[in-house]
mmCIF file of C-alpha atoms and ligand atoms in Angstrom:
data_model
loop_
_atom_site.group_PDB
_atom_site.id
_atom_site.type_symbol
_atom_site.label_atom_id
_atom_site.label_comp_id
_atom_site.label_asym_id
_atom_site.label_seq_id
_atom_site.Cartn_x
_atom_site.Cartn_y
_atom_site.Cartn_z
ATOM 1 C CA UNK A 1 120.128 0.832 26.759
ATOM 2 C CA UNK A 2 121.053 -2.837 26.507
ATOM 3 C CA UNK A 3 118.755 -5.339 24.807
ATOM 4 C CA UNK A 4 118.062 -6.864 28.194
ATOM 5 C CA UNK A 5 117.021 -3.547 29.705
ATOM 6 C CA UNK A 6 114.882 -2.711 26.702
ATOM 7 C CA UNK A 7 113.124 -6.079 26.754
ATOM 8 C CA UNK A 8 112.565 -5.998 30.507
ATOM 9 C CA UNK A 9 111.188 -2.493 30.101
ATOM 10 C CA UNK A 10 108.445 -3.524 27.716
ATOM 11 C CA UNK A 11 107.811 -7.254 28.116
ATOM 12 C CA UNK A 12 106.023 -8.471 31.246
ATOM 13 C CA UNK A 13 108.384 -10.080 33.698
ATOM 14 C CA UNK A 14 106.896 -13.574 33.579
ATOM 15 C CA UNK A 15 110.170 -15.386 32.858
ATOM 16 C CA UNK A 16 113.341 -15.932 34.818
ATOM 17 C CA UNK A 17 115.608 -15.307 31.860
ATOM 18 C CA UNK A 18 119.305 -16.108 31.601
ATOM 19 C CA UNK A 19 121.449 -13.024 30.938
ATOM 20 C CA UNK A 20 122.161 -13.748 27.306
ATOM 21 C CA UNK A 21 120.837 -12.230 24.080
ATOM 22 C CA UNK A 22 120.749 -14.803 21.305
ATOM 23 C CA UNK A 23 121.074 -13.592 17.769
ATOM 24 C CA UNK A 24 121.662 -16.476 15.386
ATOM 25 C CA UNK A 25 122.125 -20.203 15.258
ATOM 26 C CA UNK A 26 123.290 -23.043 13.059
ATOM 27 C CA UNK A 27 123.007 -26.752 13.804
ATOM 28 C CA UNK A 28 123.579 -27.423 17.497
ATOM 29 C CA UNK A 29 125.011 -24.022 18.393
ATOM 30 C CA UNK A 30 123.729 -20.481 18.710
ATOM 31 C CA UNK A 31 125.536 -17.174 18.968
ATOM 32 C CA UNK A 32 124.862 -14.169 21.170
ATOM 33 C CA UNK A 33 125.040 -10.428 20.449
ATOM 34 C CA UNK A 34 128.677 -10.305 21.470
ATOM 35 C CA UNK A 35 129.600 -13.127 19.112
ATOM 36 C CA UNK A 36 129.997 -15.822 21.806
ATOM 37 C CA UNK A 37 128.686 -19.221 20.799
ATOM 38 C CA UNK A 38 126.823 -21.792 22.878
ATOM 39 C CA UNK A 39 126.161 -25.474 22.384
ATOM 40 C CA UNK A 40 122.426 -25.847 22.941
ATOM 41 C CA UNK A 41 121.432 -28.925 24.942
ATOM 42 C CA UNK A 42 117.911 -27.524 25.355
ATOM 43 C CA UNK A 43 116.945 -26.696 21.739
ATOM 44 C CA UNK A 44 114.571 -23.982 22.862
ATOM 45 C CA UNK A 45 112.578 -26.206 25.152
ATOM 46 C CA UNK A 46 112.727 -29.211 22.893
ATOM 47 C CA UNK A 47 111.171 -27.106 20.150
ATOM 48 C CA UNK A 48 113.992 -26.746 17.630
ATOM 49 C CA UNK A 49 114.050 -30.497 17.220
ATOM 50 C CA UNK A 50 116.262 -30.373 14.114
ATOM 51 C CA UNK A 51 118.567 -27.739 15.606
ATOM 52 C CA UNK A 52 118.967 -24.195 14.371
ATOM 53 C CA UNK A 53 118.108 -23.420 10.775
ATOM 54 C CA UNK A 54 118.275 -26.980 9.508
ATOM 55 C CA UNK A 55 118.557 -26.913 5.720
ATOM 56 C CA UNK A 56 115.457 -28.934 4.805
ATOM 57 C CA UNK A 57 113.410 -27.101 7.423
ATOM 58 C CA UNK A 58 114.536 -23.624 6.321
ATOM 59 C CA UNK A 59 113.860 -24.503 2.698
ATOM 60 C CA UNK A 60 110.334 -25.730 3.503
ATOM 61 C CA UNK A 61 109.532 -22.638 5.582
ATOM 62 C CA UNK A 62 110.896 -20.107 3.079
ATOM 63 C CA UNK A 63 109.279 -21.766 0.089
ATOM 64 C CA UNK A 64 105.875 -21.777 1.780
ATOM 65 C CA UNK A 65 106.262 -18.221 3.137
ATOM 66 C CA UNK A 66 106.920 -16.940 -0.368
ATOM 67 C CA UNK A 67 103.914 -18.790 -1.765
ATOM 68 C CA UNK A 68 101.062 -18.461 0.763
ATOM 69 C CA UNK A 69 101.866 -17.480 4.341
ATOM 70 C CA UNK A 70 98.388 -17.928 5.739
ATOM 71 C CA UNK A 71 94.765 -18.380 4.985
ATOM 72 C CA UNK A 72 91.936 -18.934 7.401
ATOM 73 C CA UNK A 73 90.399 -22.294 8.117
ATOM 74 C CA UNK A 74 87.439 -21.228 5.993
ATOM 75 C CA UNK A 75 89.513 -22.537 3.082
ATOM 76 C CA UNK A 76 91.572 -25.601 2.268
ATOM 77 C CA UNK A 77 95.311 -25.742 1.613
ATOM 78 C CA UNK A 78 97.275 -28.606 0.148
ATOM 79 C CA UNK A 79 100.076 -28.007 2.638
ATOM 80 C CA UNK A 80 97.724 -28.605 5.578
ATOM 81 C CA UNK A 81 96.078 -31.573 3.858
ATOM 82 C CA UNK A 82 99.403 -33.243 3.042
ATOM 83 C CA UNK A 83 100.819 -32.802 6.519
ATOM 84 C CA UNK A 84 97.647 -33.900 8.339
ATOM 85 C CA UNK A 85 97.433 -37.042 6.235
ATOM 86 C CA UNK A 86 101.121 -37.831 6.776
ATOM 87 C CA UNK A 87 100.938 -37.301 10.552
ATOM 88 C CA UNK A 88 97.796 -39.439 10.907
ATOM 89 C CA UNK A 89 99.421 -42.150 8.815
ATOM 90 C CA UNK A 90 102.643 -42.101 10.838
ATOM 91 C CA UNK A 91 100.892 -42.160 14.222
ATOM 92 C CA UNK A 92 97.975 -44.427 13.341
ATOM 93 C CA UNK A 93 95.363 -41.852 14.355
ATOM 94 C CA UNK A 94 92.180 -41.193 12.382
ATOM 95 C CA UNK A 95 91.925 -37.411 12.533
ATOM 96 C CA UNK A 96 93.541 -34.409 14.165
ATOM 97 C CA UNK A 97 92.856 -30.816 15.133
ATOM 98 C CA UNK A 98 95.522 -28.156 14.554
ATOM 99 C CA UNK A 99 96.286 -25.389 17.041
ATOM 100 C CA UNK A 100 99.325 -23.341 18.048
ATOM 101 C CA UNK A 101 100.695 -24.615 21.352
ATOM 102 C CA UNK A 102 100.754 -27.395 23.890
ATOM 103 C CA UNK A 103 98.169 -25.810 26.139
ATOM 104 C CA UNK A 104 95.771 -25.428 23.228
ATOM 105 C CA UNK A 105 96.331 -29.051 22.233
ATOM 106 C CA UNK A 106 95.360 -30.106 25.725
ATOM 107 C CA UNK A 107 92.378 -27.732 25.772
ATOM 108 C CA UNK A 108 91.180 -29.459 22.626
ATOM 109 C CA UNK A 109 91.680 -32.896 24.182
ATOM 110 C CA UNK A 110 89.730 -31.870 27.302
ATOM 111 C CA UNK A 111 86.836 -30.469 25.260
ATOM 112 C CA UNK A 112 86.861 -33.570 23.088
ATOM 113 C CA UNK A 113 86.753 -35.927 26.088
ATOM 114 C CA UNK A 114 83.900 -34.043 27.737
ATOM 115 C CA UNK A 115 81.856 -33.937 24.534
ATOM 116 C CA UNK A 116 82.562 -37.607 23.774
ATOM 117 C CA UNK A 117 81.076 -38.449 27.119
ATOM 118 C CA UNK A 118 78.206 -35.950 26.854
ATOM 119 C CA UNK A 119 77.190 -37.262 23.415
ATOM 120 C CA UNK A 120 77.108 -40.819 24.731
ATOM 121 C CA UNK A 121 75.997 -40.531 28.345
ATOM 122 C CA UNK A 122 74.589 -37.034 28.810
ATOM 123 C CA UNK A 123 75.449 -34.553 31.532
ATOM 124 C CA UNK A 124 77.505 -35.188 34.660
ATOM 125 C CA UNK A 125 80.331 -37.334 33.320
ATOM 126 C CA UNK A 126 82.784 -34.488 32.937
ATOM 127 C CA UNK A 127 85.561 -35.181 35.448
ATOM 128 C CA UNK A 128 89.098 -35.734 34.240
ATOM 129 C CA UNK A 129 91.811 -37.394 36.269
ATOM 130 C CA UNK A 130 95.317 -36.019 35.889
ATOM 131 C CA UNK A 131 98.451 -36.936 37.797
ATOM 132 C CA UNK A 132 100.129 -35.168 40.660
ATOM 133 C CA UNK A 133 103.255 -33.337 39.494
ATOM 134 C CA UNK A 134 101.965 -33.144 35.924
ATOM 135 C CA UNK A 135 102.193 -30.120 33.659
ATOM 136 C CA UNK A 136 99.571 -29.466 31.008
ATOM 137 C CA UNK A 137 99.867 -25.756 30.243
ATOM 138 C CA UNK A 138 99.182 -22.186 31.349
ATOM 139 C CA UNK A 139 95.657 -21.408 30.176
ATOM 140 C CA UNK A 140 92.958 -21.377 32.857
ATOM 141 C CA UNK A 141 91.769 -24.848 31.930
ATOM 142 C CA UNK A 142 95.162 -26.503 31.505
ATOM 143 C CA UNK A 143 96.401 -24.856 34.719
ATOM 144 C CA UNK A 144 93.436 -26.452 36.428
ATOM 145 C CA UNK A 145 94.427 -29.766 34.843
ATOM 146 C CA UNK A 146 98.015 -29.390 36.031
ATOM 147 C CA UNK A 147 98.450 -31.451 39.191
ATOM 148 C CA UNK A 148 100.738 -29.093 41.077
ATOM 149 C CA UNK A 149 99.513 -26.936 43.952
ATOM 150 C CA UNK A 150 101.979 -24.146 43.107
ATOM 151 C CA UNK A 151 100.022 -23.460 39.928
ATOM 152 C CA UNK A 152 96.687 -23.151 41.723
ATOM 153 C CA UNK A 153 97.146 -19.649 43.098
ATOM 154 C CA UNK A 154 95.985 -16.115 42.333
ATOM 155 C CA UNK A 155 93.718 -16.868 39.402
ATOM 156 C CA UNK A 156 90.633 -18.127 41.198
ATOM 157 C CA UNK A 157 88.193 -19.509 40.400
ATOM 158 C CA UNK A 158 89.822 -22.374 38.516
ATOM 159 C CA UNK A 159 87.971 -24.674 36.128
ATOM 160 C CA UNK A 160 86.055 -27.408 37.889
ATOM 161 C CA UNK A 161 86.213 -31.072 37.067
ATOM 162 C CA UNK A 162 89.775 -32.209 37.656
ATOM 163 C CA UNK A 163 90.917 -34.839 40.135
ATOM 164 C CA UNK A 164 94.557 -35.491 40.846
ATOM 165 C CA UNK A 165 95.921 -38.983 41.372
ATOM 166 C CA UNK A 166 99.423 -39.952 42.465
ATOM 167 C CA UNK A 167 101.597 -41.088 39.555
ATOM 168 C CA UNK A 168 102.443 -44.795 39.640
ATOM 169 C CA UNK A 169 99.854 -45.441 42.363
ATOM 170 C CA UNK A 170 97.105 -47.454 40.745
ATOM 171 C CA UNK A 171 95.061 -47.753 43.952
ATOM 172 C CA UNK A 172 94.933 -43.991 44.293
ATOM 173 C CA UNK A 173 93.854 -43.660 40.671
ATOM 174 C CA UNK A 174 91.166 -46.349 41.117
ATOM 175 C CA UNK A 175 89.828 -44.560 44.175
ATOM 176 C CA UNK A 176 89.232 -41.459 42.030
ATOM 177 C CA UNK A 177 87.365 -43.245 39.258
ATOM 178 C CA UNK A 178 83.574 -43.328 39.322
ATOM 179 C CA UNK A 179 80.751 -42.811 36.838
ATOM 180 C CA UNK A 180 81.434 -39.060 36.625
ATOM 181 C CA UNK A 181 84.862 -39.523 35.014
ATOM 182 C CA UNK A 182 85.303 -39.188 31.250
ATOM 183 C CA UNK A 183 89.092 -39.204 30.848
ATOM 184 C CA UNK A 184 92.504 -39.811 32.360
ATOM 185 C CA UNK A 185 95.205 -37.481 31.092
ATOM 186 C CA UNK A 186 98.897 -38.189 31.637
ATOM 187 C CA UNK A 187 102.436 -37.597 30.387
ATOM 188 C CA UNK A 188 104.392 -40.836 29.864
ATOM 189 C CA UNK A 189 107.430 -38.923 31.072
ATOM 190 C CA UNK A 190 106.591 -35.953 33.272
ATOM 191 C CA UNK A 191 108.747 -33.233 31.771
ATOM 192 C CA UNK A 192 108.392 -30.004 33.731
ATOM 193 C CA UNK A 193 107.732 -32.165 36.804
ATOM 194 C CA UNK A 194 111.312 -33.472 36.802
ATOM 195 C CA UNK A 195 111.734 -35.853 33.837
ATOM 196 C CA UNK A 196 110.111 -38.832 35.556
ATOM 197 C CA UNK A 197 108.876 -41.716 33.416
ATOM 198 C CA UNK A 198 105.742 -43.571 34.487
ATOM 199 C CA UNK A 199 106.041 -47.270 35.373
ATOM 200 C CA UNK A 200 104.917 -49.619 32.620
ATOM 201 C CA UNK A 201 102.715 -51.529 35.091
ATOM 202 C CA UNK A 202 100.931 -48.313 36.069
ATOM 203 C CA UNK A 203 100.370 -47.316 32.447
ATOM 204 C CA UNK A 204 99.055 -50.832 31.662
ATOM 205 C CA UNK A 205 96.633 -50.588 34.572
ATOM 206 C CA UNK A 206 95.405 -47.131 33.517
ATOM 207 C CA UNK A 207 94.598 -48.427 30.044
ATOM 208 C CA UNK A 208 92.835 -51.471 31.471
ATOM 209 C CA UNK A 209 90.629 -49.497 33.856
ATOM 210 C CA UNK A 210 89.832 -46.899 31.225
ATOM 211 C CA UNK A 211 88.879 -49.553 28.655
ATOM 212 C CA UNK A 212 86.567 -51.248 31.172
ATOM 213 C CA UNK A 213 84.728 -47.989 31.884
ATOM 214 C CA UNK A 214 84.732 -46.311 28.452
ATOM 215 C CA UNK A 215 86.977 -43.596 29.865
ATOM 216 C CA UNK A 216 89.230 -41.933 27.292
ATOM 217 C CA UNK A 217 92.995 -41.989 27.764
ATOM 218 C CA UNK A 218 94.624 -38.704 26.805
ATOM 219 C CA UNK A 219 98.401 -38.854 26.387
ATOM 220 C CA UNK A 220 99.991 -35.428 26.722
ATOM 221 C CA UNK A 221 102.962 -35.977 24.398
ATOM 222 C CA UNK A 222 103.614 -32.259 23.994
ATOM 223 C CA UNK A 223 107.158 -32.798 25.256
ATOM 224 C CA UNK A 224 107.703 -36.539 24.646
ATOM 225 C CA UNK A 225 106.331 -36.683 21.094
ATOM 226 C CA UNK A 226 107.871 -36.513 17.620
ATOM 227 C CA UNK A 227 110.914 -38.664 18.307
ATOM 228 C CA UNK A 228 112.083 -37.074 21.551
ATOM 229 C CA UNK A 229 112.096 -40.344 23.515
ATOM 230 C CA UNK A 230 113.498 -42.494 20.699
ATOM 231 C CA UNK A 231 110.185 -43.595 19.174
ATOM 232 C CA UNK A 232 107.844 -41.289 17.266
ATOM 233 C CA UNK A 233 105.442 -41.321 20.213
ATOM 234 C CA UNK A 234 106.568 -42.292 23.711
ATOM 235 C CA UNK A 235 103.413 -44.418 23.935
ATOM 236 C CA UNK A 236 104.972 -46.783 21.367
ATOM 237 C CA UNK A 237 107.492 -47.850 24.006
ATOM 238 C CA UNK A 238 104.745 -48.573 26.519
ATOM 239 C CA UNK A 239 102.854 -50.609 23.929
ATOM 240 C CA UNK A 240 99.789 -48.366 24.081
ATOM 241 C CA UNK A 241 98.018 -45.913 21.843
ATOM 242 C CA UNK A 242 95.937 -43.360 23.724
ATOM 243 C CA UNK A 243 92.472 -42.449 22.427
ATOM 244 C CA UNK A 244 93.766 -38.907 22.187
ATOM 245 C CA UNK A 245 97.394 -37.765 21.909
ATOM 246 C CA UNK A 246 98.477 -34.140 22.075
ATOM 247 C CA UNK A 247 101.618 -32.806 20.411
ATOM 248 C CA UNK A 248 103.358 -29.441 20.275
ATOM 249 C CA UNK A 249 106.904 -28.356 21.283
ATOM 250 C CA UNK A 250 109.137 -30.147 18.719
ATOM 251 C CA UNK A 251 106.418 -30.780 16.129
ATOM 252 C CA UNK A 252 107.328 -27.929 13.760
ATOM 253 C CA UNK A 253 111.023 -27.495 14.550
ATOM 254 C CA UNK A 254 110.579 -24.184 16.372
ATOM 255 C CA UNK A 255 107.451 -22.681 14.846
ATOM 256 C CA UNK A 256 104.317 -22.498 16.994
ATOM 257 C CA UNK A 257 102.097 -25.476 16.357
ATOM 258 C CA UNK A 258 100.049 -28.004 18.258
ATOM 259 C CA UNK A 259 98.041 -31.010 17.182
ATOM 260 C CA UNK A 260 95.407 -33.033 18.989
ATOM 261 C CA UNK A 261 95.154 -36.527 17.495
ATOM 262 C CA UNK A 262 92.112 -38.733 17.970
ATOM 263 C CA UNK A 263 91.479 -42.411 17.190
ATOM 264 C CA UNK A 264 88.480 -43.797 15.292
ATOM 265 C CA UNK A 265 86.406 -43.927 18.509
ATOM 266 C CA UNK A 266 86.416 -40.166 18.971
ATOM 267 C CA UNK A 267 87.721 -38.642 15.729
ATOM 268 C CA UNK A 268 84.355 -37.082 14.845
ATOM 269 C CA UNK A 269 83.332 -35.827 18.301
ATOM 270 C CA UNK A 270 84.402 -32.250 17.592
ATOM 271 C CA UNK A 271 82.109 -31.423 14.724
ATOM 272 C CA UNK A 272 81.255 -28.182 12.932
ATOM 273 C CA UNK A 273 81.366 -25.219 15.308
ATOM 274 C CA UNK A 274 82.515 -27.268 18.325
ATOM 275 C CA UNK A 275 86.079 -25.979 18.190
ATOM 276 C CA UNK A 276 88.313 -23.754 16.110
ATOM 277 C CA UNK A 277 91.502 -21.733 15.797
ATOM 278 C CA UNK A 278 92.367 -18.755 13.610
ATOM 279 C CA UNK A 279 95.991 -19.740 13.084
ATOM 280 C CA UNK A 280 95.729 -23.513 13.597
ATOM 281 C CA UNK A 281 97.173 -25.446 10.681
ATOM 282 C CA UNK A 282 98.904 -22.377 9.275
ATOM 283 C CA UNK A 283 100.622 -23.475 6.041
ATOM 284 C CA UNK A 284 104.086 -22.211 7.012
ATOM 285 C CA UNK A 285 103.873 -24.176 10.270
ATOM 286 C CA UNK A 286 102.540 -27.222 8.398
ATOM 287 C CA UNK A 287 105.408 -26.983 5.880
ATOM 288 C CA UNK A 288 107.890 -26.768 8.770
ATOM 289 C CA UNK A 289 106.238 -29.700 10.539
ATOM 290 C CA UNK A 290 106.299 -31.644 7.285
ATOM 291 C CA UNK A 291 110.063 -31.212 7.087
ATOM 292 C CA UNK A 292 110.405 -32.385 10.707
ATOM 293 C CA UNK A 293 108.146 -35.387 10.107
ATOM 294 C CA UNK A 294 110.014 -36.387 6.961
ATOM 295 C CA UNK A 295 113.388 -36.164 8.713
ATOM 296 C CA UNK A 296 112.361 -37.934 11.919
ATOM 297 C CA UNK A 297 110.692 -40.808 10.056
ATOM 298 C CA UNK A 298 113.555 -41.347 7.608
ATOM 299 C CA UNK A 299 114.936 -44.860 7.847
ATOM 300 C CA UNK A 300 117.495 -45.114 10.644
ATOM 301 C CA UNK A 301 116.873 -41.631 12.111
ATOM 302 C CA UNK A 302 115.270 -42.809 15.347
ATOM 303 C CA UNK A 303 117.880 -45.582 15.691
ATOM 304 C CA UNK A 304 120.446 -42.802 15.619
ATOM 305 C CA UNK A 305 118.470 -40.858 18.274
ATOM 306 C CA UNK A 306 118.539 -43.958 20.476
ATOM 307 C CA UNK A 307 122.275 -44.443 19.922
ATOM 308 C CA UNK A 308 122.941 -40.830 20.867
ATOM 309 C CA UNK A 309 120.703 -41.174 23.906
ATOM 310 C CA UNK A 310 122.661 -44.229 25.032
ATOM 311 C CA UNK A 311 125.915 -42.366 24.397
ATOM 312 C CA UNK A 312 124.753 -39.411 26.516
ATOM 313 C CA UNK A 313 123.643 -41.677 29.339
ATOM 314 C CA UNK A 314 126.850 -43.755 29.222
ATOM 315 C CA UNK A 315 129.016 -40.647 29.494
ATOM 316 C CA UNK A 316 126.853 -39.129 32.255
ATOM 317 C CA UNK A 317 127.072 -42.368 34.248
ATOM 318 C CA UNK A 318 130.823 -41.944 34.636
ATOM 319 C CA UNK A 319 130.703 -38.336 35.908
ATOM 320 C CA UNK A 320 131.249 -37.272 39.491
ATOM 321 C CA UNK A 321 128.579 -35.059 41.007
ATOM 322 C CA UNK A 322 125.563 -36.889 39.539
ATOM 323 C CA UNK A 323 123.160 -38.783 41.769
ATOM 324 C CA UNK A 324 120.898 -40.214 39.082
ATOM 325 C CA UNK A 325 119.891 -39.896 35.432
ATOM 326 C CA UNK A 326 116.239 -40.243 34.392
ATOM 327 C CA UNK A 327 113.961 -39.933 31.379
ATOM 328 C CA UNK A 328 113.792 -41.687 28.021
ATOM 329 C CA UNK A 329 115.763 -41.191 24.824
ATOM 330 C CA UNK A 330 116.963 -37.626 24.326
ATOM 331 C CA UNK A 331 114.768 -36.409 27.171
ATOM 332 C CA UNK A 332 117.267 -36.547 30.006
ATOM 333 C CA UNK A 333 116.893 -35.590 33.666
ATOM 334 C CA UNK A 334 119.988 -35.275 35.834
ATOM 335 C CA UNK A 335 119.823 -35.252 39.610
ATOM 336 C CA UNK A 336 122.881 -33.499 41.008
ATOM 337 C CA UNK A 337 124.802 -34.391 44.141
ATOM 338 C CA UNK A 338 125.967 -31.071 45.583
ATOM 339 C CA UNK A 339 124.905 -28.250 43.337
ATOM 340 C CA UNK A 340 121.542 -26.766 42.485
ATOM 341 C CA UNK A 341 120.270 -27.066 38.945
ATOM 342 C CA UNK A 342 120.192 -23.283 38.541
ATOM 343 C CA UNK A 343 123.820 -22.949 39.710
ATOM 344 C CA UNK A 344 124.883 -25.523 37.148
ATOM 345 C CA UNK A 345 122.776 -23.964 34.362
ATOM 346 C CA UNK A 346 124.358 -20.555 35.046
ATOM 347 C CA UNK A 347 127.886 -21.955 35.228
ATOM 348 C CA UNK A 348 127.330 -23.896 31.996
ATOM 349 C CA UNK A 349 126.099 -20.746 30.249
ATOM 350 C CA UNK A 350 129.280 -18.924 31.304
ATOM 351 C CA UNK A 351 131.286 -21.654 29.603
ATOM 352 C CA UNK A 352 129.227 -21.818 26.416
ATOM 353 C CA UNK A 353 126.616 -24.503 27.077
ATOM 354 C CA UNK A 354 122.835 -24.055 27.365
ATOM 355 C CA UNK A 355 120.946 -26.511 29.570
ATOM 356 C CA UNK A 356 117.419 -26.511 31.006
ATOM 357 C CA UNK A 357 116.149 -27.276 34.480
ATOM 358 C CA UNK A 358 113.071 -29.171 35.680
ATOM 359 C CA UNK A 359 112.329 -28.756 39.376
ATOM 360 C CA UNK A 360 115.607 -29.685 41.141
ATOM 361 C CA UNK A 361 117.062 -31.432 38.106
ATOM 362 C CA UNK A 362 119.026 -30.450 35.056
ATOM 363 C CA UNK A 363 117.016 -31.277 31.962
ATOM 364 C CA UNK A 364 118.525 -31.917 28.545
ATOM 365 C CA UNK A 365 116.416 -31.849 25.368
ATOM 366 C CA UNK A 366 119.141 -31.544 22.716
ATOM 367 C CA UNK A 367 118.332 -31.343 19.004
ATOM 368 C CA UNK A 368 117.479 -34.826 17.712
ATOM 369 C CA UNK A 369 120.098 -34.169 15.026
ATOM 370 C CA UNK A 370 122.921 -33.377 17.475
ATOM 371 C CA UNK A 371 126.359 -34.629 16.408
ATOM 372 C CA UNK A 372 128.642 -36.813 18.560
ATOM 373 C CA UNK A 373 131.257 -34.090 18.349
ATOM 374 C CA UNK A 374 128.889 -31.542 19.919
ATOM 375 C CA UNK A 375 127.744 -34.060 22.532
ATOM 376 C CA UNK A 376 131.409 -34.560 23.526
ATOM 377 C CA UNK A 377 132.111 -30.838 23.628
ATOM 378 C CA UNK A 378 128.956 -30.033 25.566
ATOM 379 C CA UNK A 379 129.441 -32.846 28.067
ATOM 380 C CA UNK A 380 133.047 -31.778 28.675
ATOM 381 C CA UNK A 381 131.708 -28.383 29.752
ATOM 382 C CA UNK A 382 128.958 -30.016 31.772
ATOM 383 C CA UNK A 383 131.460 -32.255 33.572
ATOM 384 C CA UNK A 384 133.570 -29.273 34.523
ATOM 385 C CA UNK A 385 130.647 -27.352 36.048
ATOM 386 C CA UNK A 386 129.067 -30.114 38.150
ATOM 387 C CA UNK A 387 132.240 -31.087 39.991
HETATM 388 C C1 PLP B 1 105.313 -27.454 27.488
HETATM 389 C C2 PLP B 1 104.207 -28.353 27.818
HETATM 390 C C3 PLP B 1 102.861 -27.949 27.725
HETATM 391 C C4 PLP B 1 102.471 -26.527 27.372
HETATM 392 O O1 PLP B 1 102.865 -26.192 26.099
HETATM 393 P P1 PLP B 1 102.778 -24.642 25.603
HETATM 394 O O2 PLP B 1 103.173 -24.723 24.169
HETATM 395 O O3 PLP B 1 103.725 -23.864 26.452
HETATM 396 O O4 PLP B 1 101.373 -24.223 25.800
HETATM 397 C C5 PLP B 1 101.877 -28.884 27.981
HETATM 398 N N1 PLP B 1 102.185 -30.151 28.324
HETATM 399 C C6 PLP B 1 103.458 -30.576 28.416
HETATM 400 C C7 PLP B 1 103.729 -31.995 28.758
HETATM 401 C C8 PLP B 1 104.504 -29.704 28.174
HETATM 402 O O5 PLP B 1 105.774 -30.120 28.294
#
């Protein structure tokens, strides 16, 4: 039996997987069972932000695993304390809650927003506005928050209290705001939705309306955060800091971790017993995330990310077969002229390049540490398969 047959035989068929069995990786490339190597322009799904088995990351993970792999949140660990303090300091947030995924980060943000409002105004101010074409996760609550009809099937009844407004349409958003709304949740760049950045004017208006009405802004930076767009948080480029920011994907370089960050206004809303997680803040994950944070915030690192992003975009702009390129930093959406994204992803795989898709687009989320040499090699393959 092949690995693929074995896996399909015992793992639920929830994924459309590519026909490749990955075995090992180093830097920007990974290798399959048969020994074929692939340049990875997807880095998991933006998770392995420092590439495969980065030296500092591996060292941090192994050291912690050999010392204390886990303890419950009934106790303190220095590893969690150090990382939490460093992340709050870097992002300017007051406090955070640790969990294990993007969906859980958003669950935390939703609970926090509803309780913030309940504590201050009492019952009835529980509605949350999200944007059409957004993606906030796969749990019942975050599916309900996700503003895409395709996700609102089968699993009825969904969680009440979400309203969907058109992205970049401030009048539509205004029409959905009343005194029952406690938060607006949005991605600065809609990732799964097709790598579409919000307009600065729209984002400005959201913050203004929310400030006027004591409505919390929740930035879902699960995909855009931790350097992906060229600043530590994508919000930095819009000149705004949300009341609550959620992180996951690239935060721990490939280990499961999420964080929900809150500013001084709402940092103490979730008090004893209001929320929790068995694994949240696991020391191995915190050690891994610490290595990512240290690397990404080193002097010049994000400048280098921006240079590489510009290099990618420059090269893509000269290629035939591309209609448009979207996104920010090393979060790149590519609209193709004649081929479907899946066709191109499959053809690229055949030639030794891994790319992601987002709706009808190709999506690239390469390691933030990718080398120019690998960018050149990968884009040469990409060019040959989009023609
Ligand atoms: C991936 C993603 C999520 C869900 O993260 P999981 O770790 O799969 O739960 C939520 N929001 C955004 C913006 C994402 O890109």
